[in-house]
XYZ file of C-alpha atoms in Angstrom:
701
model
C 0.012 0.024 -0.001
C 1.154 3.524 -0.801
C 2.284 5.390 2.371
C -0.471 7.607 3.780
C 1.865 10.634 3.798
C 1.974 10.551 -0.037
C -1.827 10.677 -0.515
C -1.896 14.574 -1.019
C 0.379 14.135 -4.089
C -1.770 11.402 -5.586
C -5.008 13.369 -5.425
C -6.826 14.091 -8.707
C -6.269 17.670 -9.971
C -10.029 18.027 -9.609
C -9.444 18.560 -5.901
C -7.377 21.671 -6.518
C -9.206 24.955 -6.240
C -9.971 26.407 -9.666
C -9.696 23.167 -11.664
C -13.017 22.260 -13.358
C -13.817 19.330 -15.631
C -12.539 21.014 -18.762
C -9.149 22.023 -17.317
C -8.763 18.657 -15.581
C -9.334 16.819 -18.942
C -6.855 19.132 -20.706
C -4.138 18.516 -18.095
C -4.806 14.761 -18.154
C -4.132 14.760 -21.890
C -1.160 17.171 -21.567
C 0.613 15.139 -18.864
C -0.134 11.841 -20.598
C -1.826 10.205 -17.592
C -2.138 6.368 -17.937
C -5.281 5.100 -19.706
C -8.382 5.559 -17.675
C -6.679 7.702 -14.972
C -6.751 11.442 -14.303
C -3.776 13.724 -13.903
C -2.709 14.118 -10.218
C -1.015 16.770 -8.171
C 2.323 14.993 -8.600
C 2.105 15.568 -12.392
C 2.211 19.313 -11.816
C 5.316 18.981 -9.633
C 7.047 16.702 -12.201
C 6.442 19.243 -14.981
C 9.786 21.029 -15.093
C 10.237 24.707 -16.147
C 12.090 25.254 -19.437
C 13.524 28.602 -18.390
C 13.003 31.620 -16.108
C 11.997 35.291 -16.459
C 13.916 37.672 -14.184
C 11.764 40.676 -13.116
C 14.059 41.789 -10.339
C 15.327 44.816 -12.264
C 13.456 47.668 -10.529
C 14.671 50.930 -11.973
C 13.304 54.315 -13.011
C 11.885 54.791 -16.505
C 15.042 56.716 -17.387
C 17.263 53.619 -16.782
C 14.976 51.123 -18.549
C 16.478 50.090 -21.897
C 15.114 48.556 -25.084
C 14.154 44.820 -24.856
C 14.813 44.736 -21.116
C 12.305 43.151 -18.720
C 11.741 45.675 -15.929
C 9.440 46.224 -12.980
C 8.422 49.846 -12.709
C 6.478 51.812 -10.009
C 4.328 54.150 -12.123
C 1.963 57.071 -11.500
C -1.011 56.731 -13.906
C -1.725 60.052 -15.686
C -4.456 59.471 -18.365
C -6.149 56.952 -20.707
C -6.541 57.281 -24.472
C -9.117 54.652 -25.675
C -9.338 53.961 -29.447
C -11.794 56.157 -31.418
C -15.265 54.753 -32.005
C -15.387 52.123 -34.813
C -11.560 51.765 -34.938
C -10.910 48.646 -32.900
C -7.447 48.096 -34.501
C -6.151 51.281 -32.823
C -4.706 50.403 -29.389
C -5.871 51.705 -26.010
C -2.920 53.817 -24.613
C -2.240 54.585 -20.963
C 0.188 57.443 -20.201
C 2.239 57.163 -16.961
C 5.387 58.590 -15.367
C 7.838 58.386 -12.459
C 10.555 60.867 -11.275
C 12.917 59.788 -14.117
C 10.614 59.954 -17.212
C 7.467 59.096 -19.060
C 6.159 55.827 -20.601
C 3.117 54.508 -22.493
C 1.363 51.233 -21.742
C -0.277 49.781 -24.835
C -3.256 47.387 -25.040
C -4.742 46.026 -28.268
C -8.432 45.070 -28.477
C -8.942 45.874 -24.770
C -12.711 45.766 -24.374
C -14.896 45.891 -21.314
C -13.203 48.636 -19.389
C -10.816 46.335 -17.538
C -7.771 48.481 -18.414
C -9.354 51.544 -16.690
C -10.081 49.392 -13.630
C -6.600 47.916 -13.444
C -4.848 51.294 -13.953
C -6.976 54.023 -12.293
C -5.920 57.603 -13.155
C -4.107 59.350 -10.267
C -3.049 56.129 -8.515
C 0.250 54.175 -8.422
C 0.762 50.661 -9.692
C 3.698 48.267 -10.114
C 3.943 47.250 -13.814
C 6.256 44.564 -15.180
C 7.030 43.822 -18.817
C 9.365 44.292 -21.754
C 10.473 47.798 -22.883
C 10.175 48.725 -26.517
C 10.075 52.006 -28.447
C 7.453 53.640 -30.720
C 7.889 57.030 -32.397
C 10.873 57.650 -30.059
C 8.882 57.027 -26.855
C 9.269 54.145 -24.403
C 6.408 51.765 -24.066
C 5.388 48.359 -22.680
C 2.863 46.474 -24.837
C 0.542 44.259 -22.852
C 2.404 44.247 -19.484
C 2.824 40.816 -17.899
C 1.846 42.028 -14.459
C -0.098 45.034 -13.037
C -0.104 45.011 -9.185
C -1.380 47.383 -6.509
C 1.421 48.863 -4.410
C 0.361 47.111 -1.192
C 0.140 43.723 -3.036
C 3.707 43.934 -4.446
C 4.589 40.630 -2.804
C 2.250 38.750 -5.141
C 4.368 39.763 -8.155
C 6.787 36.883 -8.999
C 10.148 38.633 -9.402
C 11.741 35.398 -10.560
C 9.195 33.532 -12.736
C 9.656 30.007 -14.146
C 8.486 29.474 -17.751
C 6.827 26.128 -18.525
C 6.049 24.201 -21.724
C 2.385 24.835 -22.345
C -0.369 23.419 -24.448
C -3.256 25.001 -26.355
C -5.838 26.246 -23.831
C -3.438 26.357 -20.877
C -2.075 29.790 -19.916
C 1.119 30.354 -18.026
C -0.776 32.272 -15.346
C -3.250 29.406 -14.816
C -0.408 26.872 -14.591
C 1.585 29.086 -12.144
C -1.417 29.149 -9.871
C -1.642 25.364 -9.878
C 2.121 24.988 -9.285
C 1.939 27.172 -6.176
C -0.861 25.037 -4.716
C 0.934 21.797 -5.627
C 4.193 22.893 -3.974
C 2.295 23.702 -0.778
C 0.981 20.116 -0.579
C 4.467 18.421 -0.526
C 4.549 16.475 2.781
C 7.554 15.877 4.988
C 9.348 12.932 3.363
C 12.040 10.580 4.727
C 15.497 11.184 3.098
C 16.506 8.360 0.781
C 19.950 9.689 -0.068
C 22.791 9.029 2.437
C 23.714 12.006 4.667
C 27.352 12.117 3.508
C 26.321 12.230 -0.171
C 23.830 15.082 0.469
C 26.470 16.996 2.392
C 29.222 16.380 -0.172
C 27.082 17.449 -3.175
C 25.394 20.272 -1.225
C 21.996 19.131 -2.300
C 18.719 20.424 -0.806
C 16.020 17.936 0.271
C 13.400 16.700 -2.258
C 10.772 19.139 -0.955
C 13.234 22.066 -0.940
C 14.433 21.164 -4.428
C 10.855 21.251 -5.721
C 10.293 24.617 -4.073
C 13.490 26.048 -5.491
C 12.675 24.891 -8.988
C 9.025 25.951 -9.039
C 9.181 29.088 -6.816
C 12.740 30.303 -7.316
C 14.012 33.325 -5.413
C 16.978 33.516 -7.721
C 17.196 32.650 -11.472
C 20.287 30.436 -10.689
C 17.997 28.099 -8.673
C 16.368 27.058 -11.875
C 19.458 26.369 -13.926
C 19.503 22.879 -15.305
C 22.836 22.129 -13.547
C 21.844 23.903 -10.266
C 21.897 21.720 -7.101
C 18.058 21.490 -6.963
C 17.774 20.195 -10.507
C 20.679 17.784 -10.116
C 19.105 16.401 -6.906
C 15.756 15.746 -8.661
C 17.444 14.205 -11.703
C 19.399 11.873 -9.388
C 16.184 10.930 -7.590
C 14.555 9.951 -10.847
C 17.557 7.919 -11.962
C 17.810 6.285 -8.545
C 14.130 5.168 -8.614
C 14.716 3.628 -12.049
C 17.956 1.871 -11.021
C 16.411 0.413 -7.828
C 13.571 -0.908 -9.971
C 16.024 -2.606 -12.349
C 18.023 -4.046 -9.473
C 14.804 -5.457 -8.002
C 13.890 -7.015 -11.382
C 17.322 -8.467 -11.539
C 17.220 -9.888 -8.020
C 13.741 -11.353 -8.629
C 15.039 -13.041 -11.838
C 18.407 -14.118 -10.551
C 17.330 -15.062 -7.028
C 15.122 -17.855 -8.200
C 17.899 -20.420 -8.223
C 19.073 -21.285 -11.699
C 20.603 -24.571 -12.633
C 24.409 -25.155 -12.762
C 24.835 -26.568 -16.187
C 27.558 -29.179 -16.926
C 28.971 -29.277 -20.475
C 30.703 -32.152 -22.302
C 31.955 -30.006 -25.117
C 30.937 -32.569 -27.740
C 28.022 -30.834 -29.430
C 29.687 -27.357 -29.380
C 32.845 -28.853 -30.902
C 30.724 -30.367 -33.648
C 28.794 -27.133 -34.379
C 32.069 -25.184 -34.380
C 33.583 -27.573 -36.931
C 30.517 -27.115 -39.179
C 30.782 -23.275 -39.280
C 32.252 -21.964 -42.540
C 34.513 -19.588 -40.532
C 36.365 -19.408 -37.235
C 34.894 -17.270 -34.425
C 36.376 -13.828 -33.841
C 38.090 -12.896 -30.582
C 35.021 -10.966 -29.578
C 32.704 -13.877 -30.249
C 34.913 -16.230 -28.231
C 35.044 -13.759 -25.318
C 31.268 -13.264 -25.328
C 30.705 -17.038 -25.501
C 33.093 -17.485 -22.540
C 31.050 -15.022 -20.470
C 27.786 -16.785 -21.415
C 29.173 -20.266 -20.627
C 30.368 -19.060 -17.227
C 26.899 -17.748 -16.519
C 25.244 -20.949 -17.567
C 27.606 -22.998 -15.346
C 26.868 -20.776 -12.313
C 23.926 -21.544 -9.953
C 22.284 -18.091 -10.471
C 20.130 -17.468 -13.473
C 21.761 -15.689 -16.364
C 20.380 -12.336 -17.423
C 22.656 -11.046 -20.144
C 22.477 -8.541 -22.981
C 24.556 -9.350 -26.107
C 25.226 -6.128 -27.955
C 26.647 -6.366 -31.402
C 26.687 -4.109 -34.404
C 24.958 -5.111 -37.621
C 26.757 -8.159 -38.947
C 28.969 -8.809 -35.922
C 27.834 -12.444 -35.678
C 25.484 -12.556 -32.623
C 23.382 -15.394 -33.966
C 26.431 -17.699 -34.100
C 27.233 -16.928 -30.449
C 23.584 -17.691 -29.532
C 23.717 -20.948 -31.592
C 26.864 -22.110 -29.698
C 25.145 -21.264 -26.342
C 22.032 -23.272 -27.414
C 24.289 -26.176 -28.476
C 25.913 -26.144 -25.007
C 22.450 -26.161 -23.461
C 21.547 -29.270 -25.462
C 24.778 -30.923 -24.085
C 23.534 -30.285 -20.588
C 20.212 -31.985 -21.436
C 18.038 -28.874 -21.628
C 16.203 -27.048 -24.446
C 16.490 -23.548 -25.826
C 13.993 -21.103 -27.380
C 15.050 -18.412 -29.895
C 12.429 -15.662 -30.062
C 12.384 -13.032 -32.881
C 10.058 -9.978 -33.227
C 8.543 -11.062 -36.591
C 7.780 -14.276 -38.395
C 10.030 -13.092 -41.279
C 12.983 -12.903 -38.937
C 12.101 -16.089 -37.098
C 12.042 -18.067 -40.375
C 15.319 -16.459 -41.383
C 17.050 -17.486 -38.173
C 15.584 -20.958 -38.709
C 16.985 -21.251 -42.221
C 20.390 -20.140 -40.996
C 20.726 -22.553 -38.150
C 18.658 -25.589 -39.306
C 21.295 -27.140 -41.652
C 23.986 -26.848 -38.941
C 21.652 -28.351 -36.288
C 20.785 -31.220 -38.617
C 24.436 -32.054 -39.248
C 25.236 -31.785 -35.519
C 22.338 -34.073 -34.540
C 20.303 -31.341 -32.830
C 16.486 -31.268 -33.130
C 15.495 -27.777 -34.384
C 11.924 -26.627 -35.233
C 10.197 -23.442 -36.381
C 6.945 -22.640 -34.636
C 4.799 -19.834 -36.189
C 1.200 -18.752 -35.666
C 0.106 -19.751 -39.207
C 1.287 -23.370 -39.485
C -1.012 -26.333 -40.274
C -2.566 -27.899 -37.156
C -0.957 -31.360 -37.799
C 2.530 -29.932 -38.175
C 1.995 -27.808 -35.037
C 0.885 -30.889 -32.986
C 3.993 -32.746 -34.085
C 6.258 -29.836 -32.952
C 4.456 -29.468 -29.628
C 4.958 -33.193 -29.004
C 8.699 -32.825 -29.763
C 8.973 -29.916 -27.337
C 7.173 -31.908 -24.652
C 9.279 -35.079 -25.064
C 12.562 -33.177 -25.418
C 13.441 -34.464 -28.881
C 13.404 -30.835 -30.139
C 16.449 -29.125 -28.609
C 15.941 -25.710 -30.177
C 12.594 -23.979 -30.910
C 12.607 -20.899 -33.112
C 9.593 -18.536 -33.366
C 7.992 -15.239 -32.327
C 6.548 -14.542 -28.846
C 3.955 -17.206 -29.885
C 6.498 -19.646 -28.388
C 5.236 -18.541 -24.972
C 1.516 -19.229 -25.441
C -0.030 -21.280 -22.681
C -0.562 -24.481 -24.705
C 3.188 -24.853 -25.312
C 5.032 -27.056 -22.850
C 8.756 -27.629 -22.972
C 10.208 -30.720 -21.342
C 13.038 -28.652 -19.829
C 13.459 -25.107 -21.177
C 16.895 -23.962 -20.024
C 17.733 -21.009 -22.173
C 15.625 -18.254 -23.826
C 17.332 -16.127 -26.487
C 15.470 -12.981 -27.509
C 16.458 -11.198 -30.693
C 16.004 -7.400 -31.141
C 15.841 -6.126 -27.643
C 14.239 -2.740 -27.902
C 10.736 -4.049 -28.341
C 11.238 -6.021 -25.203
C 11.064 -3.987 -21.959
C 11.294 -4.845 -18.282
C 7.719 -6.158 -18.093
C 8.398 -8.639 -20.937
C 11.634 -9.813 -19.260
C 9.699 -10.556 -16.094
C 6.874 -12.356 -17.905
C 9.318 -14.452 -19.821
C 11.255 -15.599 -16.799
C 8.015 -17.062 -15.433
C 7.680 -19.525 -18.328
C 10.738 -21.614 -17.756
C 11.058 -21.810 -13.975
C 14.852 -21.617 -14.011
C 15.392 -20.358 -17.533
C 18.531 -18.403 -18.343
C 17.975 -15.320 -20.517
C 20.127 -14.006 -23.290
C 18.952 -10.931 -25.150
C 20.575 -9.935 -28.491
C 20.345 -6.420 -29.879
C 21.731 -5.120 -33.159
C 21.251 -1.533 -32.000
C 24.589 -0.472 -30.530
C 23.406 1.210 -27.333
C 25.478 3.942 -25.632
C 26.583 3.176 -22.017
C 24.071 5.668 -20.558
C 21.151 3.938 -22.175
C 22.347 0.489 -21.289
C 22.258 1.561 -17.617
C 18.887 3.204 -18.059
C 17.050 0.323 -19.685
C 19.166 -2.739 -19.049
C 20.733 -1.897 -15.626
C 19.385 -5.275 -14.527
C 21.438 -7.236 -17.032
C 25.118 -8.140 -17.550
C 26.440 -6.950 -20.899
C 28.659 -8.600 -23.540
C 29.718 -6.438 -26.514
C 30.824 -7.653 -29.995
C 32.795 -4.785 -31.588
C 34.528 -6.375 -34.518
C 32.986 -7.710 -37.752
C 33.485 -11.320 -38.801
C 36.423 -11.831 -41.186
C 35.702 -11.345 -44.841
C 33.059 -8.671 -44.335
C 33.558 -5.900 -46.936
C 33.592 -2.189 -46.123
C 30.682 -0.213 -47.529
C 31.280 2.893 -49.641
C 28.740 5.527 -48.552
C 27.840 8.601 -50.669
C 25.370 11.427 -50.237
C 23.478 12.871 -53.207
C 20.515 15.090 -53.979
C 17.351 13.534 -55.361
C 17.727 15.936 -58.292
C 20.360 13.481 -59.578
C 17.657 10.756 -59.872
C 18.278 10.099 -63.625
C 21.991 9.664 -63.058
C 21.365 7.298 -60.181
C 18.951 5.151 -62.232
C 21.375 5.082 -65.163
C 24.196 3.884 -62.897
C 21.817 1.251 -61.366
C 20.941 -0.102 -64.884
C 24.665 -0.674 -65.543
C 25.351 -2.330 -62.121
C 22.295 -4.679 -62.244
C 23.371 -5.598 -65.829
C 26.677 -6.790 -64.319
C 24.799 -9.124 -61.957
C 24.456 -6.972 -58.799
C 21.304 -6.758 -56.653
C 20.037 -3.653 -54.909
C 17.529 -2.307 -52.312
C 15.714 0.949 -52.795
C 14.207 2.087 -49.475
C 11.503 4.715 -49.121
C 10.556 6.233 -45.754
C 7.344 6.371 -43.827
C 5.623 9.493 -45.107
C 4.236 11.161 -41.954
C 3.327 8.457 -39.460
C 0.518 7.159 -41.558
C 0.177 3.528 -42.654
C -1.765 4.416 -45.792
C 0.722 7.044 -46.979
C 3.713 4.812 -46.230
C 2.626 2.439 -48.990
C 1.785 5.108 -51.486
C 5.309 6.556 -51.463
C 6.942 3.121 -51.877
C 4.357 2.205 -54.510
C 4.934 5.477 -56.390
C 8.698 4.827 -56.541
C 8.036 1.211 -57.523
C 5.820 2.332 -60.431
C 8.532 4.751 -61.635
C 11.279 2.094 -61.453
C 9.085 -0.510 -63.147
C 9.123 1.628 -66.270
C 12.862 1.073 -66.404
C 13.405 -2.395 -64.887
C 10.134 -4.158 -65.738
C 9.678 -7.440 -63.883
C 13.189 -7.295 -62.405
C 11.843 -4.981 -59.686
C 9.517 -5.979 -56.809
C 7.865 -4.216 -53.859
C 7.699 -5.202 -50.173
C 6.074 -3.147 -47.394
C 4.528 -3.393 -43.905
C 0.916 -3.786 -45.034
C 1.475 -6.959 -46.994
C 0.714 -10.321 -45.350
C 3.676 -12.226 -43.839
C 3.308 -14.855 -46.587
C 3.365 -12.276 -49.371
C 6.440 -10.543 -47.873
C 8.202 -13.869 -47.453
C 7.436 -14.805 -51.077
C 9.010 -11.613 -52.392
C 11.993 -11.964 -50.090
C 12.551 -15.610 -51.243
C 12.512 -14.507 -54.913
C 14.967 -11.694 -54.128
C 17.193 -14.122 -52.242
C 17.088 -16.564 -55.176
C 18.200 -13.693 -57.477
C 14.994 -13.838 -59.540
C 14.459 -10.203 -58.667
C 17.287 -7.675 -59.062
C 15.850 -4.630 -57.373
C 13.724 -4.623 -54.206
C 11.768 -1.468 -53.387
C 10.900 -1.504 -49.712
C 9.840 0.483 -46.690
C 11.776 -0.035 -43.465
C 10.420 -3.606 -43.073
C 13.884 -4.738 -44.263
C 15.643 -2.728 -41.547
C 16.383 -5.708 -39.330
C 17.945 -9.054 -39.975
C 17.265 -9.519 -43.741
C 20.322 -11.400 -45.124
C 20.995 -11.520 -48.914
C 24.750 -11.770 -49.469
C 24.515 -10.981 -53.178
C 22.783 -7.636 -52.567
C 25.552 -5.018 -52.628
C 23.740 -1.708 -53.303
C 21.528 0.136 -50.831
C 19.770 3.301 -51.965
C 17.889 5.214 -49.240
C 15.520 7.863 -50.586
C 14.597 10.810 -48.320
C 17.514 9.832 -46.073
C 17.061 13.099 -44.265
C 13.876 11.706 -42.713
C 15.524 8.730 -41.061
C 17.258 8.569 -37.677
C 20.951 7.679 -37.477
C 20.313 4.216 -35.952
C 17.870 3.436 -38.769
C 20.267 4.556 -41.490
C 23.001 2.476 -39.945
C 20.716 -0.594 -39.694
C 19.580 -0.213 -43.283
C 23.145 0.160 -44.578
C 24.034 -3.049 -42.704
C 21.813 -5.006 -45.067
C 24.606 -4.837 -47.670
C 28.287 -5.674 -47.343
C 27.336 -9.242 -46.240
C 29.041 -11.151 -49.054
C 32.535 -11.080 -50.592
C 31.739 -8.224 -52.984
C 32.461 -4.579 -52.159
C 29.164 -2.790 -51.387
C 27.792 0.761 -51.738
C 25.193 2.803 -49.914
C 23.711 5.881 -51.471
C 21.834 8.410 -49.336
C 19.450 10.489 -51.431
C 18.144 13.693 -49.814
C 15.697 16.377 -50.739
C 16.564 20.042 -50.135
C 16.419 22.012 -47.935
C 18.401 20.074 -45.343
C 18.113 21.039 -41.669
C 21.317 21.296 -39.617
C 20.476 18.075 -37.740
C 19.815 16.120 -40.897
C 23.073 17.359 -42.407
C 24.906 16.285 -39.242
C 23.269 12.829 -39.414
C 24.244 12.263 -43.055
C 27.751 13.444 -42.400
C 28.068 11.024 -39.470
C 26.856 8.017 -41.468
C 29.170 8.910 -44.329
C 32.203 9.194 -42.098
C 32.007 5.999 -39.991
C 30.645 2.429 -39.952
C 31.204 1.944 -36.213
C 27.756 1.509 -34.683
C 28.861 2.592 -31.220
C 30.275 5.898 -32.464
C 27.038 6.394 -34.430
C 24.918 5.607 -31.347
C 26.723 8.186 -29.172
C 26.327 10.809 -31.862
C 22.625 9.875 -32.192
C 22.192 10.444 -28.455
C 23.678 13.910 -28.854
C 21.596 14.782 -31.865
C 18.125 13.638 -30.797
C 17.967 12.651 -27.168
C 17.564 9.257 -25.683
C 13.922 8.379 -26.340
C 14.013 7.693 -30.047
C 17.181 5.563 -30.096
C 15.507 2.599 -28.485
C 12.210 3.127 -30.282
C 10.799 4.484 -27.004
C 7.569 5.335 -28.829
C 6.696 1.735 -29.621
C 7.957 0.079 -26.481
C 6.930 2.184 -23.509
C 10.557 2.635 -22.376
C 10.919 5.057 -19.459
C 11.266 8.606 -20.673
C 12.561 11.141 -18.072
C 10.656 14.052 -16.712
C 13.197 15.569 -14.355
C 16.490 14.345 -15.640
C 17.931 15.709 -18.872
C 20.196 12.877 -20.089
C 22.663 15.127 -21.917
C 23.272 17.296 -18.821
C 22.743 14.802 -16.038
C 24.367 11.755 -17.588
C 27.141 11.574 -14.943
C 24.498 11.142 -12.227
C 23.270 7.883 -13.785
C 26.467 6.008 -12.937
C 26.196 7.194 -9.298
C 22.529 6.110 -9.167
C 23.380 2.711 -10.605
C 26.167 2.112 -8.080
C 24.058 3.466 -5.170
C 21.049 1.238 -6.063
C 23.237 -1.815 -6.298
C 24.869 -1.116 -2.938
C 21.494 -0.436 -1.288
C 19.984 -3.772 -2.345
C 23.125 -5.712 -1.424
C 23.044 -4.043 1.999
C 19.275 -4.265 2.502
C 17.571 -6.632 0.019
C 14.244 -6.518 1.826
C 14.299 -2.707 1.927
C 13.434 -2.866 5.616
C 13.826 -0.302 8.465
C 13.959 3.454 7.982
C 16.366 3.255 5.074
C 14.037 0.774 3.257
C 10.964 2.838 3.981
C 12.646 5.911 2.466
C 13.542 3.935 -0.640
C 10.012 2.623 -1.010
C 8.717 6.194 -0.702
C 11.006 7.137 -3.591
C 9.662 4.237 -5.722
C 6.035 5.359 -5.117
C 6.911 8.995 -5.904
C 8.257 8.009 -9.313
C 5.487 5.473 -9.939
C 7.675 2.406 -9.855
C 4.971 0.434 -8.016
C 5.675 -2.407 -10.409
C 8.833 -3.041 -8.391
C 7.279 -3.025 -4.875
C 5.943 -6.661 -5.070
C 9.470 -7.800 -6.129
C 10.981 -6.764 -2.835
C 12.119 -10.000 -1.164
C 10.816 -10.590 2.327
C 13.780 -10.994 4.624
């Protein structure tokens, strides 16, 4: 149960004075409250300012300069409303102090409110930006007009927030003040020495300094208050991941014993020797499998670094120890491709290997299910359909998941339930920068494959304008005539399924005029069978040119395809461009990638294309990607519900993530049950950052 002290922060915004149904609904949408829930007081607190307006400059009119924001104490002299029937003429108010004169200007000011706010003969404080008109100083639509005795209500340092249509900064500021006042006394979850050393205020003080700053410096993104809040958010995430890890690893695994026979056989059947990196990763995996704890490992490797082979060797070792393995891919296309790659080797090594998809005939499916239940099938390949309730393995020892980023913490937990003591190996072809590994996979050990297998050819990358279309097609005619095969990729146009196809289809229609039946089309709206049929024909070299959307981004392997043309390359992210380019350069021929762009190019797009042109190292590209577009997109956050940050700004607060990771680890080693005062404080932190998912994982005792 959530601690009673936190209840005020979890109240619906409806309970705040001045929030009606309409505003509550607007804020619920704006803050992205979970389905079926309303926005709460905590949402307001977690909404960080993007900047600050400093109104502390209180001078005389004579010392107020152009474009400065000032707060003036004015004597109101007279009003000059617009003439009848001329509403476009502004209402002017003339005022003075001892140092000079000024005009206050209001457009379309109906209803006499200006006269009420600025009565002739009285004094008012007015705050706004100075500009000039006809040589005279003026403030157009002052931000604040305050009676002299109510000067304290004028915010001299005012945070500026991101807003949405229908939400004014004044209305939001009012809500923020009320929200800050409801923060209860909370236990401190950061160690006293750390707080003292970093000179950090408490959580409540930090929130007050950020939302009601007395000094613009309080609101700087690297100020102590913001650093403290960023660290809190990171710490909540890292404690959650450590709890996930302990819940997965704590269920005792099985110490596997290997004979070395099957792995030696598989190794001898490979057409190449393993690279140093592959051997090192395999060594780490084997050590994990032999240990009594369950393995939870991320295998990171760039496009074409040979992850599948490492996984195959691990699955072969599993079979030696008498257990089964499951290899799970995100799509049927990829699952069947993995199957085709490993099936001949499994057959020759005497390993039972089967492909299980959702669309297979019932009789075939029954046969495979029987093989899984009696243990004669050692390796099952498929999509997440492998984990449906009617599928029983005799002894599932290892689950290998391909293409991590569609596979978050929830899925890792669900998966570990299926095989009671299953080891987990997750492969990703997205090189992930260290910061993101900690953020999303802090619960996993990591192996990295940095080198490419021997014999992989470098890829020549060039950038060209789409205006050179005719030249590109002419060159393509010549290359295909020499026996090459090529991909032509078109982007998603907007985020719309219907449009996506149109753009690929339009290009296909154009290219058909030149290449006739040598060109084919594949896109996301085709059935799996239709896609597979086109891919098989392309693989068999019956088709020379494949026009595609990004469905070919991951895992498609056609060694004879040596040319990759990416149209509208300015619309793709760096990781995507890198993935797409990795579809070529897989055979013995030298390959080329051509990035076609349409003018005008934004600075960011130009930087992206430059990066891709200059390096093939996925890890360098991933770091650059993080700089260029922030962390959410790299892992496909949009489709996978990965945690985005509200208080931490990864670029600025990156260094705090390492601290949070180490501190969370130390906390759970010291106090795995999160008991006593220290544990209670940590639980409070988890509730504050809505990591309730983790609370049931806390081990009793």
